[in-house]
Amino acid sequence: MDTQPSPEASEETRNEGHAVSSGSSRDPAGAVAKNIAKKKSTLLLDLSLLRDNAAFRTVVIARTLSVFSLGMLTVAVPVQIQELTGSPMQVGISMALGGGGAFAGLLGGGVLADRWDRRKLILFARSVCGLGFAALAVNGFSSSPSVLAIYALALWDGFFSALGVTALLAATPFLVGRENLGAAGQFNMLTVRMGGILSPAIGGMVIASFGVGWNYLAAAIGALLTVAQLMRLPPMPPARREPQHPLRALGAGIGYLFVNRLVGAVVAVGALVSLGGGVRILMPALAEDVYRVGPSAVGMMYAAAPLGATVAALTGGWLGGFARSGALLLASGAAAFVALGSLGFISDPVVAFVALASFGYLSSIASLLQFTLVQRHTPEHLLGRVNGLWAAQAVTGDAFGALALGGVSRVFPLTSAILIFSLVALLSSGAMAMGFRSLRFASSKKSEDSPSTAADKSEWPQPQLLKSKKA
């Protein structure tokens, strides 16, 4: 059954967690966060959170550096393996190893983020990840680079980068206050999407001008700068609980998705929407067989969805003030599959670009709402595990979507395959809307994170950061 703490408990927790002075470096949320939350929502991205919260500003700068470093690697690793082996299959193996490492890192990171100081875990993960970048640079400058070393380091970097991402997600409510999660999610998405558009282009120019080794070295320097920036974060100790075996702790996180039907519904809808990302595997075939365009147009098609997602991040300021965010999540997810399914009727590449950009916009609106609902309605001591599971479903959903679309396209023409896939997904969205009553009436303004008993309150972290100051 859904967790529904009393309004008094929720208000008490907010006061304990966030009613602190904003002038201190040990005060990431602070009274300023409350003032930010009281402002009316606007269409465009609200910059006040970035301006007034020093800890969050630190995270945004560090995350931008990290996204650009990782984005450059997404170009360098495939290019180097293709040059060394000439085999697309071996390129695929490296991508699969990186994805597998990321999946394991998300699940393991969720457990660790609920047991360790999240600041220490973030710094550890980013530092070790940077060592992997440096090792790739050494291998890249070698006269006889090792493909096996690239495979091993792809797995290494995928695991530790995901470890840091999970800890950072779990730390977000602590840093900004749960009332500002919507704005925080927009900034997170904006950095990821902008990095996804710009960093591969920068990486390609570095490789073309200087070589792949310099690309890896630039990524390693970016990781070092990221760690230096993150050193400024305050301590973030976990909730005080009895230690559990890691597998039992992970099981508790999975079990929470069934106990709290709202959070479980959000993760389920997120998994469904993420399936649509698999359409990217059909873009080269669509360009050649349906739109009759060349490779340059394929690149534009790949950029369409990230462009739509960037627009969503820049113009999603109104989401924080939307009362029925659960219903909007269901609607935006369904609309995303309508936009994707429209490709089944399109033969013009320009119209296809608009459809893909619309899909990117709508699926990103859904993702922003998922982020806010998961962060706001998950108890502090489970944030790491639940965030890890939520992020892991996005990784696996994309892969399963690609697999499903690839299988259907072997039986039906490309446009028919996309139409059938989207129709099934749309019907599934309708079934979820009917079945997930708790999500239909959910609001991102109501928090379920506060403990409902005195015993539960003792499990919450009590660092100096959370000491209230009277006005």
Short mmCIF file of C-alpha atoms in Angstrom, two decimals:
data_model
loop_
_atom_site.label_atom_id
_atom_site.label_comp_id
_atom_site.label_asym_id
_atom_site.label_seq_id
_atom_site.Cartn_x
_atom_site.Cartn_y
_atom_site.Cartn_z
CA MET A 1 0.00 0.00 0.00
CA ASP A 2 1.09 3.58 -0.58
CA THR A 3 3.01 5.33 2.15
CA GLN A 4 1.10 8.36 3.41
CA PRO A 5 2.72 10.16 6.37
CA SER A 6 0.83 12.80 8.24
CA PRO A 7 1.10 16.44 7.09
CA GLU A 8 2.52 17.31 10.51
CA ALA A 9 5.34 14.78 10.12
CA SER A 10 6.16 16.03 6.64
CA GLU A 11 6.30 19.65 7.80
CA GLU A 12 8.49 18.74 10.78
CA THR A 13 10.95 16.91 8.56
CA ARG A 14 11.15 19.80 6.14
CA ASN A 15 11.86 22.16 9.00
CA GLU A 16 14.58 19.87 10.39
CA GLY A 17 16.15 19.25 7.01
CA HIS A 18 16.01 22.59 5.29
CA ALA A 19 15.31 25.52 7.61
CA VAL A 20 18.91 26.62 7.91
CA SER A 21 20.77 29.74 6.98
CA SER A 22 21.90 30.00 3.37
CA GLY A 23 24.98 32.01 4.13
CA SER A 24 27.05 29.07 5.33
CA SER A 25 29.06 26.77 3.13
CA ARG A 26 27.78 23.92 5.30
CA ASP A 27 24.23 24.77 4.32
CA PRO A 28 23.36 23.54 0.83
CA ALA A 29 19.59 23.67 1.12
CA GLY A 30 18.94 26.44 3.58
CA ALA A 31 16.33 29.12 3.94
CA VAL A 32 17.17 30.35 0.45
CA ALA A 33 15.87 27.03 -0.88
CA LYS A 34 12.52 27.72 0.73
CA ASN A 35 12.41 31.17 -0.78
CA ILE A 36 13.18 29.71 -4.20
CA ALA A 37 10.41 27.15 -3.85
CA LYS A 38 7.87 29.84 -2.97
CA LYS A 39 8.37 31.63 -6.27
CA LYS A 40 5.78 31.13 -8.96
CA SER A 41 6.71 28.62 -11.64
CA THR A 42 7.77 30.02 -15.00
CA LEU A 43 8.04 28.58 -18.46
CA LEU A 44 11.80 29.00 -18.75
CA LEU A 45 14.43 27.40 -16.55
CA ASP A 46 14.64 29.20 -13.20
CA LEU A 47 18.24 30.16 -12.51
CA SER A 48 17.68 31.18 -8.89
CA LEU A 49 18.57 27.73 -7.52
CA LEU A 50 21.89 27.81 -9.34
CA ARG A 51 22.55 31.38 -8.23
CA ASP A 52 21.63 31.01 -4.55
CA ASN A 53 22.72 27.47 -3.66
CA ALA A 54 26.52 27.19 -3.64
CA ALA A 55 26.54 23.41 -3.13
CA PHE A 56 24.24 22.80 -6.07
CA ARG A 57 26.28 25.18 -8.21
CA THR A 58 29.30 23.05 -7.37
CA VAL A 59 27.44 19.92 -8.47
CA VAL A 60 26.31 21.48 -11.77
CA ILE A 61 29.83 22.60 -12.67
CA ALA A 62 31.29 19.21 -11.73
CA ARG A 63 28.56 17.31 -13.56
CA THR A 64 29.11 19.39 -16.71
CA LEU A 65 32.84 18.59 -16.65
CA SER A 66 32.08 14.92 -16.07
CA VAL A 67 29.50 14.72 -18.88
CA PHE A 68 31.92 16.28 -21.35
CA SER A 69 34.71 13.91 -20.28
CA LEU A 70 32.49 10.85 -20.70
CA GLY A 71 31.06 12.22 -23.96
CA MET A 72 34.52 12.46 -25.47
CA LEU A 73 35.13 8.82 -24.55
CA THR A 74 31.96 7.74 -26.37
CA VAL A 75 33.71 8.81 -29.57
CA ALA A 76 37.28 7.80 -28.76
CA VAL A 77 36.68 4.17 -27.73
CA PRO A 78 34.69 3.11 -30.85
CA VAL A 79 37.04 5.02 -33.17
CA GLN A 80 40.16 3.41 -31.69
CA ILE A 81 38.74 -0.12 -31.71
CA GLN A 82 37.52 0.31 -35.29
CA GLU A 83 40.98 1.48 -36.31
CA LEU A 84 42.70 -1.41 -34.50
CA THR A 85 40.37 -4.24 -35.54
CA GLY A 86 38.18 -3.02 -38.40
CA SER A 87 35.36 -4.99 -36.75
CA PRO A 88 32.01 -3.35 -35.85
CA MET A 89 31.31 -6.42 -33.71
CA GLN A 90 34.27 -5.65 -31.47
CA VAL A 91 33.06 -2.06 -31.22
CA GLY A 92 29.73 -3.49 -30.06
CA ILE A 93 31.50 -5.67 -27.48
CA SER A 94 33.15 -2.61 -25.92
CA MET A 95 29.80 -0.81 -25.75
CA ALA A 96 28.15 -3.86 -24.19
CA LEU A 97 30.91 -4.10 -21.57
CA GLY A 98 30.51 -0.42 -20.72
CA GLY A 99 26.74 -0.84 -20.47
CA GLY A 100 27.08 -3.95 -18.32
CA GLY A 101 29.51 -2.17 -16.02
CA ALA A 102 27.11 0.76 -15.74
CA PHE A 103 24.22 -1.53 -14.84
CA ALA A 104 26.24 -3.21 -12.09
CA GLY A 105 27.49 0.17 -10.88
CA LEU A 106 23.97 1.55 -10.62
CA LEU A 107 22.76 -1.38 -8.53
CA GLY A 108 25.89 -1.57 -6.36
CA GLY A 109 26.08 2.19 -6.07
CA GLY A 110 22.53 2.31 -4.75
CA VAL A 111 23.44 0.03 -1.85
CA LEU A 112 26.68 1.89 -1.09
CA ALA A 113 25.02 5.32 -1.26
CA ASP A 114 22.72 4.27 1.58
CA ARG A 115 25.63 3.03 3.74
CA TRP A 116 28.52 5.42 3.14
CA ASP A 117 28.95 9.15 3.32
CA ARG A 118 27.73 10.16 -0.13
CA ARG A 119 30.38 12.84 -0.52
CA LYS A 120 33.15 10.29 0.03
CA LEU A 121 31.51 7.83 -2.36
CA ILE A 122 31.15 10.47 -5.09
CA LEU A 123 34.80 11.51 -4.72
CA PHE A 124 36.00 7.90 -4.67
CA ALA A 125 34.00 6.93 -7.77
CA ARG A 126 35.06 9.98 -9.79
CA SER A 127 38.72 9.57 -8.80
CA VAL A 128 38.86 5.89 -9.75
CA CYS A 129 37.01 6.64 -12.98
CA GLY A 130 39.63 9.28 -13.78
CA LEU A 131 42.37 6.70 -13.27
CA GLY A 132 40.67 4.61 -15.94
CA PHE A 133 40.72 7.59 -18.32
CA ALA A 134 44.43 8.07 -17.63
CA ALA A 135 45.08 4.37 -18.34
CA LEU A 136 43.23 4.72 -21.66
CA ALA A 137 45.47 7.68 -22.49
CA VAL A 138 48.61 5.64 -21.76
CA ASN A 139 47.25 2.83 -23.94
CA GLY A 140 46.31 5.33 -26.64
CA PHE A 141 49.81 6.82 -26.81
CA SER A 142 51.37 3.34 -26.93
CA SER A 143 52.94 2.19 -30.19
CA SER A 144 50.89 -1.03 -29.99
CA PRO A 145 47.63 -0.31 -28.13
CA SER A 146 45.88 -3.27 -26.50
CA VAL A 147 42.25 -3.97 -27.44
CA LEU A 148 41.86 -6.14 -24.34
CA ALA A 149 42.95 -3.19 -22.20
CA ILE A 150 40.26 -1.03 -23.82
CA TYR A 151 37.66 -3.70 -23.08
CA ALA A 152 38.72 -3.94 -19.45
CA LEU A 153 38.78 -0.17 -19.01
CA ALA A 154 35.38 0.22 -20.70
CA LEU A 155 33.96 -2.12 -18.04
CA TRP A 156 35.93 -0.29 -15.30
CA ASP A 157 34.80 3.19 -16.31
CA GLY A 158 31.20 2.11 -16.90
CA PHE A 159 31.01 0.69 -13.38
CA PHE A 160 32.64 3.54 -11.48
CA SER A 161 30.96 6.33 -13.45
CA ALA A 162 27.57 4.77 -12.64
CA LEU A 163 28.60 4.42 -9.00
CA GLY A 164 29.19 8.17 -8.80
CA VAL A 165 25.97 9.00 -10.67
CA THR A 166 23.87 6.99 -8.21
CA ALA A 167 25.45 8.65 -5.17
CA LEU A 168 24.97 12.09 -6.70
CA LEU A 169 21.29 11.41 -7.43
CA ALA A 170 20.75 10.23 -3.85
CA ALA A 171 22.49 13.36 -2.52
CA THR A 172 20.35 15.80 -4.52
CA PRO A 173 17.44 16.19 -2.03
CA PHE A 174 19.96 16.77 0.77
CA LEU A 175 21.70 19.51 -1.22
CA VAL A 176 18.75 21.45 -2.64
CA GLY A 177 15.77 20.58 -0.43
CA ARG A 178 12.97 18.39 -1.70
CA GLU A 179 10.89 21.44 -2.59
CA ASN A 180 13.42 22.33 -5.33
CA LEU A 181 13.80 18.91 -6.95
CA GLY A 182 12.02 19.94 -10.13
CA ALA A 183 14.50 22.72 -10.87
CA ALA A 184 17.42 20.45 -9.92
CA GLY A 185 16.18 17.80 -12.36
CA GLN A 186 16.03 20.38 -15.16
CA PHE A 187 19.64 21.42 -14.58
CA ASN A 188 20.74 17.78 -14.48
CA MET A 189 18.99 17.01 -17.75
CA LEU A 190 20.29 20.18 -19.39
CA THR A 191 23.91 19.35 -18.62
CA VAL A 192 23.50 15.77 -19.84
CA ARG A 193 21.72 16.73 -23.07
CA MET A 194 24.00 19.63 -23.94
CA GLY A 195 27.00 17.44 -23.22
CA GLY A 196 25.51 14.69 -25.39
CA ILE A 197 25.24 17.13 -28.29
CA LEU A 198 28.54 19.00 -27.95
CA SER A 199 31.05 16.59 -26.39
CA PRO A 200 31.08 14.01 -29.23
CA ALA A 201 31.72 16.81 -31.70
CA ILE A 202 34.58 18.16 -29.57
CA GLY A 203 35.97 14.65 -29.14
CA GLY A 204 35.87 14.07 -32.89
CA MET A 205 37.76 17.31 -33.56
CA VAL A 206 40.42 16.42 -30.97
CA ILE A 207 40.92 12.97 -32.52
CA ALA A 208 41.09 14.39 -36.04
CA SER A 209 43.57 17.10 -35.07
CA PHE A 210 45.79 15.44 -32.45
CA GLY A 211 44.95 11.73 -32.16
CA VAL A 212 42.96 9.48 -29.88
CA GLY A 213 45.53 9.56 -27.06
CA TRP A 214 45.03 13.30 -26.59
CA ASN A 215 41.28 12.74 -26.44
CA TYR A 216 41.73 10.32 -23.54
CA LEU A 217 44.15 12.72 -21.85
CA ALA A 218 41.63 15.57 -22.11
CA ALA A 219 39.00 13.31 -20.54
CA ALA A 220 41.39 12.44 -17.69
CA ILE A 221 42.08 16.13 -17.05
CA GLY A 222 38.32 16.76 -17.04
CA ALA A 223 37.91 14.02 -14.42
CA LEU A 224 40.65 15.60 -12.26
CA LEU A 225 38.90 18.99 -12.44
CA THR A 226 35.62 17.30 -11.54
CA VAL A 227 37.11 15.80 -8.38
CA ALA A 228 38.66 19.13 -7.42
CA GLN A 229 35.27 20.80 -7.77
CA LEU A 230 33.43 18.10 -5.81
CA MET A 231 35.84 18.45 -2.88
CA ARG A 232 33.82 21.53 -1.93
CA LEU A 233 30.70 19.51 -1.11
CA PRO A 234 29.68 19.13 2.55
CA PRO A 235 29.68 15.74 4.34
CA MET A 236 26.55 13.70 3.64
CA PRO A 237 26.44 10.76 6.09
CA PRO A 238 23.82 8.05 5.55
CA ALA A 239 20.78 7.42 7.71
CA ARG A 240 21.64 5.48 10.88
CA ARG A 241 20.43 1.90 10.44
CA GLU A 242 21.52 -1.61 11.36
CA PRO A 243 24.01 -2.93 8.77
CA GLN A 244 22.63 -5.43 6.26
CA HIS A 245 24.20 -7.85 3.83
CA PRO A 246 24.52 -6.00 0.48
CA LEU A 247 22.17 -8.43 -1.29
CA ARG A 248 19.61 -8.11 1.48
CA ALA A 249 19.94 -4.31 1.30
CA LEU A 250 19.41 -4.39 -2.47
CA GLY A 251 16.40 -6.64 -1.94
CA ALA A 252 14.97 -4.08 0.48
CA GLY A 253 15.26 -1.43 -2.23
CA ILE A 254 13.52 -3.66 -4.77
CA GLY A 255 10.88 -4.56 -2.21
CA TYR A 256 10.14 -0.88 -1.60
CA LEU A 257 9.00 -0.54 -5.22
CA PHE A 258 6.23 -3.03 -4.40
CA VAL A 259 5.44 -1.63 -0.95
CA ASN A 260 5.11 1.94 -2.20
CA ARG A 261 2.88 1.59 -5.22
CA LEU A 262 3.46 5.18 -6.27
CA VAL A 263 7.25 4.91 -6.59
CA GLY A 264 6.90 1.47 -8.13
CA ALA A 265 4.48 2.88 -10.72
CA VAL A 266 6.87 5.73 -11.55
CA VAL A 267 9.72 3.26 -12.17
CA ALA A 268 7.44 1.03 -14.28
CA VAL A 269 6.30 3.92 -16.47
CA GLY A 270 9.90 5.07 -16.77
CA ALA A 271 10.95 1.62 -17.97
CA LEU A 272 8.22 1.67 -20.62
CA VAL A 273 9.11 5.14 -21.91
CA SER A 274 12.81 4.27 -22.04
CA LEU A 275 12.05 1.49 -24.53
CA GLY A 276 11.46 4.14 -27.19
CA GLY A 277 15.13 5.15 -27.13
CA GLY A 278 15.90 1.92 -29.00
CA VAL A 279 14.62 3.52 -32.22
CA ARG A 280 18.15 4.83 -32.82
CA ILE A 281 19.24 1.45 -34.22
CA LEU A 282 16.83 1.89 -37.15
CA MET A 283 17.93 5.39 -38.14
CA PRO A 284 20.64 4.43 -40.66
CA ALA A 285 18.19 2.03 -42.38
CA LEU A 286 15.40 4.62 -42.34
CA ALA A 287 17.70 7.22 -43.88
CA GLU A 288 18.76 4.85 -46.65
CA ASP A 289 15.55 2.96 -47.43
CA VAL A 290 12.75 5.39 -46.54
CA TYR A 291 14.04 8.97 -46.62
CA ARG A 292 16.71 8.42 -49.31
CA VAL A 293 19.27 10.68 -47.66
CA GLY A 294 22.99 10.44 -46.95
CA PRO A 295 25.13 10.03 -43.81
CA SER A 296 24.99 13.72 -42.89
CA ALA A 297 21.22 13.49 -42.55
CA VAL A 298 21.63 10.42 -40.32
CA GLY A 299 23.68 12.55 -37.94
CA MET A 300 20.88 15.12 -37.86
CA MET A 301 18.37 12.38 -37.04
CA TYR A 302 20.51 11.21 -34.13
CA ALA A 303 20.65 14.79 -32.84
CA ALA A 304 16.86 15.33 -33.08
CA ALA A 305 15.82 13.60 -29.82
CA PRO A 306 18.62 15.19 -27.72
CA LEU A 307 17.64 18.57 -29.18
CA GLY A 308 14.03 18.05 -28.11
CA ALA A 309 15.20 16.97 -24.67
CA THR A 310 17.31 20.13 -24.34
CA VAL A 311 14.27 22.26 -25.16
CA ALA A 312 12.34 20.39 -22.44
CA ALA A 313 15.06 21.12 -19.89
CA LEU A 314 15.18 24.81 -20.83
CA THR A 315 11.41 25.36 -20.85
CA GLY A 316 10.29 22.99 -18.09
CA GLY A 317 10.05 25.58 -15.33
CA TRP A 318 6.28 25.14 -15.22
CA LEU A 319 6.57 21.49 -14.17
CA GLY A 320 7.39 22.40 -10.57
CA GLY A 321 4.03 24.12 -10.13
CA PHE A 322 1.94 21.44 -11.83
CA ALA A 323 -0.36 19.85 -9.25
CA ARG A 324 -1.16 16.55 -11.02
CA SER A 325 2.37 15.56 -11.97
CA GLY A 326 1.56 11.83 -11.88
CA ALA A 327 -1.21 12.23 -14.46
CA LEU A 328 1.09 14.43 -16.56
CA LEU A 329 3.76 11.73 -16.43
CA LEU A 330 1.32 9.17 -17.82
CA ALA A 331 0.10 11.59 -20.49
CA SER A 332 3.57 12.67 -21.63
CA GLY A 333 4.74 9.06 -21.82
CA ALA A 334 1.76 8.11 -23.99
CA ALA A 335 2.22 11.20 -26.18
CA ALA A 336 5.89 10.29 -26.68
CA PHE A 337 4.85 7.00 -28.28
CA VAL A 338 2.31 8.82 -30.46
CA ALA A 339 5.17 11.01 -31.76
CA LEU A 340 7.36 7.94 -32.27
CA GLY A 341 4.58 6.03 -34.02
CA SER A 342 4.04 8.91 -36.45
CA LEU A 343 7.32 7.85 -38.10
CA GLY A 344 5.30 4.97 -39.54
CA PHE A 345 3.48 7.45 -41.79
CA ILE A 346 6.36 9.80 -42.64
CA SER A 347 8.51 9.69 -45.77
CA ASP A 348 10.01 13.20 -45.57
CA PRO A 349 13.27 13.53 -43.56
CA VAL A 350 12.43 17.04 -42.30
CA VAL A 351 9.09 15.89 -40.90
CA ALA A 352 10.83 12.85 -39.41
CA PHE A 353 13.29 15.17 -37.67
CA VAL A 354 10.37 17.10 -36.12
CA ALA A 355 8.74 13.84 -34.98
CA LEU A 356 11.97 12.62 -33.36
CA ALA A 357 12.50 16.00 -31.67
CA SER A 358 8.93 15.82 -30.35
CA PHE A 359 9.62 12.33 -29.02
CA GLY A 360 12.75 13.63 -27.29
CA TYR A 361 10.82 16.55 -25.79
CA LEU A 362 7.92 14.45 -24.48
CA SER A 363 10.05 11.60 -23.14
CA SER A 364 12.25 14.13 -21.35
CA ILE A 365 9.22 15.80 -19.76
CA ALA A 366 8.33 12.32 -18.49
CA SER A 367 11.89 11.83 -17.23
CA LEU A 368 11.88 15.14 -15.35
CA LEU A 369 8.63 14.21 -13.65
CA GLN A 370 10.00 10.77 -12.77
CA PHE A 371 13.07 12.33 -11.17
CA THR A 372 10.99 14.67 -9.01
CA LEU A 373 8.49 12.01 -7.94
CA VAL A 374 11.15 9.40 -7.11
CA GLN A 375 13.26 11.85 -5.10
CA ARG A 376 10.32 13.36 -3.23
CA HIS A 377 8.47 10.16 -2.37
CA THR A 378 11.41 7.94 -1.36
CA PRO A 379 12.63 7.84 2.28
CA GLU A 380 16.12 9.15 2.93
CA HIS A 381 17.57 5.76 3.94
CA LEU A 382 16.44 4.19 0.64
CA LEU A 383 17.32 6.99 -1.78
CA GLY A 384 20.53 5.38 -3.00
CA ARG A 385 18.99 2.02 -3.81
CA VAL A 386 15.81 3.36 -5.35
CA ASN A 387 17.75 5.87 -7.48
CA GLY A 388 20.05 3.07 -8.62
CA LEU A 389 17.08 0.92 -9.63
CA TRP A 390 15.40 3.83 -11.38
CA ALA A 391 18.54 4.66 -13.36
CA ALA A 392 19.17 0.99 -14.14
CA GLN A 393 15.74 0.55 -15.71
CA ALA A 394 16.55 3.41 -18.09
CA VAL A 395 19.75 1.64 -19.20
CA THR A 396 18.10 -1.75 -19.65
CA GLY A 397 14.91 -0.26 -21.16
CA ASP A 398 16.84 1.37 -23.97
CA ALA A 399 18.65 -1.91 -24.72
CA PHE A 400 15.44 -3.99 -24.66
CA GLY A 401 13.72 -1.43 -26.89
CA ALA A 402 16.53 -1.73 -29.44
CA LEU A 403 16.27 -5.52 -29.27
CA ALA A 404 12.49 -5.45 -29.73
CA LEU A 405 12.58 -3.02 -32.64
CA GLY A 406 15.37 -5.01 -34.29
CA GLY A 407 13.32 -8.20 -34.01
CA VAL A 408 10.09 -6.65 -35.32
CA SER A 409 11.93 -4.98 -38.22
CA ARG A 410 13.10 -8.42 -39.39
CA VAL A 411 9.48 -9.45 -39.91
CA PHE A 412 7.83 -6.19 -41.04
CA PRO A 413 8.93 -3.19 -43.12
CA LEU A 414 10.72 -0.49 -41.13
CA THR A 415 7.84 1.97 -40.91
CA SER A 416 5.40 -0.80 -40.02
CA ALA A 417 7.77 -2.11 -37.35
CA ILE A 418 7.93 1.32 -35.68
CA LEU A 419 4.16 1.70 -35.89
CA ILE A 420 3.50 -1.74 -34.36
CA PHE A 421 6.08 -1.17 -31.61
CA SER A 422 4.63 2.25 -30.75
CA LEU A 423 1.04 0.97 -30.79
CA VAL A 424 1.87 -1.83 -28.34
CA ALA A 425 3.71 0.65 -26.10
CA LEU A 426 0.77 3.08 -26.29
CA LEU A 427 -1.68 0.35 -25.28
CA SER A 428 0.64 -0.56 -22.41
CA SER A 429 0.64 3.11 -21.35
CA GLY A 430 -3.16 3.03 -21.30
CA ALA A 431 -3.16 -0.10 -19.18
CA MET A 432 -0.75 1.51 -16.72
CA ALA A 433 -2.89 4.64 -16.54
CA MET A 434 -5.88 2.49 -15.63
CA GLY A 435 -4.02 0.28 -13.17
CA PHE A 436 -1.82 2.83 -11.37
CA ARG A 437 -4.45 4.81 -9.49
CA SER A 438 -1.87 6.09 -6.99
CA LEU A 439 0.12 7.63 -9.85
CA ARG A 440 -2.88 9.23 -11.53
CA PHE A 441 -3.54 11.34 -8.44
CA ALA A 442 0.08 11.85 -7.35
CA SER A 443 1.58 15.28 -6.85
CA SER A 444 5.25 16.23 -6.72
CA LYS A 445 4.33 18.83 -4.08
CA LYS A 446 3.50 16.21 -1.44
CA SER A 447 6.41 14.43 0.17
CA GLU A 448 6.41 10.89 1.50
CA ASP A 449 9.94 10.94 2.75
CA SER A 450 9.28 11.94 6.34
CA PRO A 451 9.26 9.26 9.03
CA SER A 452 5.91 8.74 10.65
CA THR A 453 7.15 7.54 14.03
CA ALA A 454 9.68 8.68 16.59
CA ALA A 455 11.66 5.49 16.02
CA ASP A 456 11.89 6.23 12.31
CA LYS A 457 13.12 9.75 12.97
CA SER A 458 16.15 8.40 14.79
CA GLU A 459 17.27 6.79 11.52
CA TRP A 460 17.60 10.06 9.68
CA PRO A 461 21.07 11.62 9.29
CA GLN A 462 21.86 14.28 11.86
CA PRO A 463 24.98 16.11 10.61
CA GLN A 464 25.64 19.67 11.65
CA LEU A 465 24.27 20.63 8.27
CA LEU A 466 20.74 19.88 9.43
CA LYS A 467 20.68 22.03 12.55
CA SER A 468 17.90 24.59 12.30
CA LYS A 469 18.38 28.24 12.96
CA LYS A 470 15.55 30.37 14.28
CA ALA A 471 14.68 33.34 12.17
#
